[in-house]
Amino acid sequence: MAAPLPLIFRNPPLRLCTHHLLYPPLSIARTSTKPFSLISYSPTNTRSFPIINSTQMEGDEITEEITETTQTNVVGKKKFFVAGATGNTGKRIVEQLLAKGFAVKAGVRNVEKAKASLPQDNPALQIVKADVTEGSAKLAEAISDDSEAVICATGFSYGWDLFAPWKVDNFGTVNLVEACRKLGVNRFILVSSILVNGAAMGQILNPAYIFLNVFGLTLIAKLQAEQYIRKSGINYTIIRPGGLKNDPPTGNLVMEPEDTLSDGSISRDLVAEVAIEALVNPEASYKVVEIVSRPDAPKRSYEDLFGSIKQR
């Protein structure tokens, strides 16, 4: 009788940290003096900035039609930049940030797609074009000095390009970190994946580890990006979720230190919640956490969960 598959493969819809459902994925910063207290909302000022209305492909070149659009500048709200804001996890992060009263700058590759999928007519939401593969200078322009922190929820789209994981999950993340360094943004949240360090965990023969590295060594690309963040000097929290589900959360959150979990699943809604809690909880600073949800897990506060993880 064949051995049963690991938990993560018993339910095909699960994806290990894929930010696209169709497929599985993969300097010293200046200290910011920006306050981390939530101030009252007073949308009194406005400013103009370019918004990309359409993108056309002409041969090998991409041309963009840009118009000047006036939008409300939400004064007094803490503004967070979300990279990969139209992804399955990134979109939930944007929605939850807005629901909690924060201002959001949504960094996306396709502005029209973002307009269709992100909340409409919300003065606290600003959509900007931001492709993490285009380098740190352009990303710094998109993030700008009004963002207090960056959440990276990007994920590459599968295709014939085997270098895509490195372009997005490695170089793209590094570009975001360098953009933060240029701007003096000193808070960075990365949504990564469990098993990124599977070889060191003795999981090299784990089917999940093998499967997720088939296309372009996805997990290795993510791991190297994590290592870059940890050496950058930026105040980081790296979140490694288990198999991602689109269903509402069930059970309670389990949070473990890095290189601990090798199976398990979690709702994307709960991953988004953890990312936002990491922004506002001092206990989350300079830590790598692995998360899944389990029905038999005890209910714990985020302060307790993050506080239980030691810095390395």
C-alpha positions in Angstrom: 0.0 0.0 0.0 1.4 3.4 -1.0 2.4 5.8 1.7 -0.2 8.6 2.2 0.7 12.0 0.8 1.7 14.8 3.3 -1.2 16.9 4.6 -0.3 19.7 2.2 -1.1 17.5 -0.8 -4.3 16.0 0.4 -6.4 18.9 -0.7 -5.4 20.1 -4.3 -6.7 23.6 -4.0 -4.1 24.4 -1.3 -1.0 26.3 -2.5 2.2 26.8 -0.5 2.5 30.6 -0.5 1.4 31.1 -4.0 0.1 34.5 -4.7 -1.4 33.2 -7.9 -3.9 30.4 -7.5 -3.2 28.7 -10.8 0.2 27.6 -9.8 2.5 27.1 -6.7 5.2 29.8 -6.2 7.8 30.8 -5.2 23.0 48.5 2.8 22.0 49.7 5.8 18.6 51.4 6.3 18.3 54.8 7.8 16.2 54.7 11.0 12.8 56.2 10.4 11.6 58.8 12.9 8.0 58.6 11.7 5.4 58.2 14.5 3.4 55.0 14.8 0.3 56.5 16.4 -3.0 56.7 14.6 -4.2 60.2 14.2 -7.6 61.5 13.3 -8.7 61.5 9.7 -9.1 64.9 8.0 -9.2 64.7 4.2 -8.7 68.4 3.5 -5.7 68.5 1.3 -5.4 67.4 -2.3 -2.6 66.9 -4.7 -2.1 65.6 -8.2 0.0 62.7 -9.4 0.2 60.7 -12.5 -2.1 57.7 -12.9 -1.6 55.2 -15.7 -4.8 54.8 -17.5 -3.8 52.2 -20.1 -0.9 50.2 -21.3 -0.3 49.1 -24.9 2.2 46.7 -26.3 3.9 47.8 -29.5 6.4 45.3 -30.7 8.9 44.7 -28.0 8.1 48.0 -26.2 5.5 48.9 -23.7 4.0 52.4 -24.0 1.9 53.9 -21.3 -0.8 56.6 -21.5 -0.5 58.8 -18.5 -2.9 61.5 -17.4 -2.8 63.8 -14.5 -5.5 63.0 -11.9 -6.4 64.8 -8.8 -7.0 62.6 -5.8 -7.6 63.2 -2.1 -4.6 63.1 0.1 -5.8 61.6 3.3 -4.1 63.6 6.1 -3.4 62.1 9.4 -3.7 58.4 8.5 -0.6 56.2 8.6 0.0 55.1 5.0 1.4 51.6 4.1 2.6 50.5 0.7 1.5 47.0 -0.4 3.4 45.4 -3.2 1.5 42.8 -5.1 -1.8 44.5 -4.1 -4.0 42.7 -6.7 -2.7 39.2 -5.7 -4.9 36.8 -3.8 -3.1 37.6 -0.5 -2.2 41.2 -1.3 -5.8 42.2 -2.1 -6.9 40.9 1.3 -4.1 42.9 3.0 -5.3 46.1 1.3 -8.9 45.5 2.3 -8.1 44.8 5.9 -5.8 47.8 6.2 -8.5 50.0 4.9 -11.1 48.4 7.2 -8.8 49.1 10.2 -8.6 52.8 9.3 -5.2 53.0 7.6 -4.3 54.7 4.3 -3.0 52.3 1.7 -0.8 52.9 -1.4 -1.4 49.8 -3.6 1.6 49.0 -5.8 0.4 47.1 -8.9 1.7 46.1 -12.3 -1.7 46.6 -14.0 -3.6 49.7 -12.8 -6.8 48.8 -14.7 -6.9 45.4 -13.1 -6.4 47.0 -9.7 -9.3 49.5 -10.3 -11.6 46.6 -11.0 -10.5 44.4 -8.1 -9.7 46.8 -5.3 -12.2 48.8 -3.2 -13.8 51.6 -5.2 -14.2 55.3 -4.2 -12.2 55.0 -1.0 -10.2 58.2 -0.4 -7.7 56.3 1.8 -6.7 54.1 -1.2 -4.1 55.2 -3.7 -3.2 53.0 -6.7 0.2 53.4 -8.3 2.1 51.5 -10.9 4.9 49.5 -9.3 6.7 46.5 -11.0 9.2 45.1 -8.6 11.3 43.8 -11.5 12.0 47.3 -12.8 14.6 48.3 -10.2 14.7 50.2 -6.9 14.7 53.7 -8.4 11.3 53.4 -9.9 10.0 51.6 -6.8 11.2 54.4 -4.6 9.2 56.8 -6.7 6.1 54.7 -6.3 6.6 54.2 -2.6 7.7 57.8 -2.0 8.4 59.4 1.4 4.8 59.3 2.6 4.8 55.5 3.2 5.7 54.4 6.7 6.2 50.7 5.9 6.2 48.3 3.0 4.4 44.9 2.9 5.6 42.6 0.1 3.0 40.1 -1.0 4.2 39.6 -4.5 4.4 36.3 -6.4 5.5 35.4 -9.9 3.2 34.1 -12.6 4.1 30.8 -14.0 5.0 30.5 -17.7 7.9 29.4 -19.8 10.3 31.8 -18.1 12.2 29.6 -15.6 13.9 32.8 -14.2 10.6 34.3 -13.2 10.9 33.2 -9.5 14.3 34.9 -9.3 13.0 38.1 -11.1 10.1 38.5 -8.7 10.7 36.5 -5.5 14.4 37.3 -5.3 15.5 40.3 -7.3 12.1 41.9 -6.9 12.1 41.7 -3.1 15.7 43.0 -3.1 14.6 45.9 -5.2 11.9 46.7 -2.7 14.4 46.6 0.2 16.7 48.9 -1.7 13.9 51.3 -2.4 13.1 51.4 1.3 16.8 52.1 2.0 16.8 55.0 -0.4 13.7 56.5 1.3 14.6 55.8 4.9 11.5 53.5 5.3 12.5 51.2 8.2 9.7 48.7 8.4 9.4 45.8 6.0 6.9 42.8 6.1 7.5 39.9 3.7 5.0 37.2 3.0 7.2 34.2 2.2 6.5 30.4 2.6 7.2 27.5 4.9 9.8 25.0 3.7 11.9 27.7 2.1 14.8 26.3 4.1 13.6 22.7 3.6 17.1 21.3 2.8 18.5 22.5 6.1 15.4 21.1 7.9 16.0 17.6 6.5 13.0 18.0 4.2 14.8 17.7 0.9 12.7 14.6 -0.1 9.5 16.2 1.1 7.2 16.1 -2.0 6.1 19.6 -1.3 9.7 20.9 -1.2 10.5 19.1 -4.4 7.3 20.2 -6.2 7.8 23.9 -5.2 11.3 23.9 -6.5 10.6 22.3 -9.8 9.9 25.6 -11.6 13.0 27.8 -11.2 14.0 26.8 -7.7 11.3 29.0 -6.2 11.9 28.3 -2.6 15.6 28.8 -2.9 14.9 32.2 -4.6 12.7 33.2 -1.7 15.2 32.0 0.9 18.0 34.1 -0.5 15.6 37.2 -0.6 14.9 36.5 3.1 18.6 36.4 3.9 19.1 39.7 2.1 16.4 41.4 4.2 17.9 40.1 7.4 21.3 41.6 6.5 19.9 44.9 5.4 19.5 46.5 8.8 15.8 47.2 8.1 13.3 46.3 10.8 11.7 43.2 9.3 9.1 40.6 9.9 9.2 37.6 7.6 6.0 35.6 7.6 6.1 32.0 6.3 2.5 30.6 5.8 1.6 27.1 5.1 -0.7 26.0 2.3 -2.9 29.0 1.3 -6.6 28.7 1.2 -9.2 31.1 -0.1 -11.8 29.9 2.4 -12.6 31.9 5.6 -10.3 31.1 8.6 -11.1 28.0 10.6 -9.4 27.0 13.8 -6.9 29.1 15.7 -3.5 30.5 14.6 -0.4 28.5 15.2 2.9 30.5 15.1 6.3 28.7 15.3 9.9 29.8 14.9 11.6 29.5 11.5 12.4 26.1 10.0 9.8 24.3 12.2 6.7 23.6 10.1 6.7 21.3 7.1 3.0 20.9 6.5 -0.4 22.5 7.4 -2.6 25.1 5.8 -4.0 28.6 6.5 -6.6 31.0 5.1 -5.3 33.9 3.1 -7.5 36.1 5.3 -5.6 35.1 8.4 -2.3 35.6 6.6 -3.3 39.1 5.8 -4.3 39.7 9.5 -0.9 38.4 10.7 0.9 40.8 8.3 -1.1 43.8 9.6 -0.6 42.8 13.2 3.1 42.5 12.6 3.1 46.2 11.5 1.7 47.4 14.8 3.1 44.9 17.3 6.6 45.7 18.6 7.1 42.0 19.5 7.1 41.2 15.7 10.3 43.1 15.0 13.3 41.3 13.5 11.6 37.9 13.5 10.8 35.1 11.1 7.6 33.3 11.9 5.9 30.3 10.4 2.1 30.1 10.6 -0.7 27.6 10.0 -4.2 27.2 11.6 -5.4 24.2 13.5 -8.8 23.4 15.1 -7.2 22.1 18.3 -4.8 25.1 18.8 -5.5 27.3 21.8 -6.6 30.9 21.2 -3.7 33.3 21.9 -3.2 37.0 21.5 -0.9 38.4 18.9 1.3 39.9 21.5 1.7 36.4 23.1 2.2 34.7 19.7 4.9 37.1 18.5 6.5 37.3 21.9 6.9 33.6 22.0 9.3 33.7 19.0 12.9 34.5 19.7 15.0 36.8 17.5 18.0 35.2 15.8 
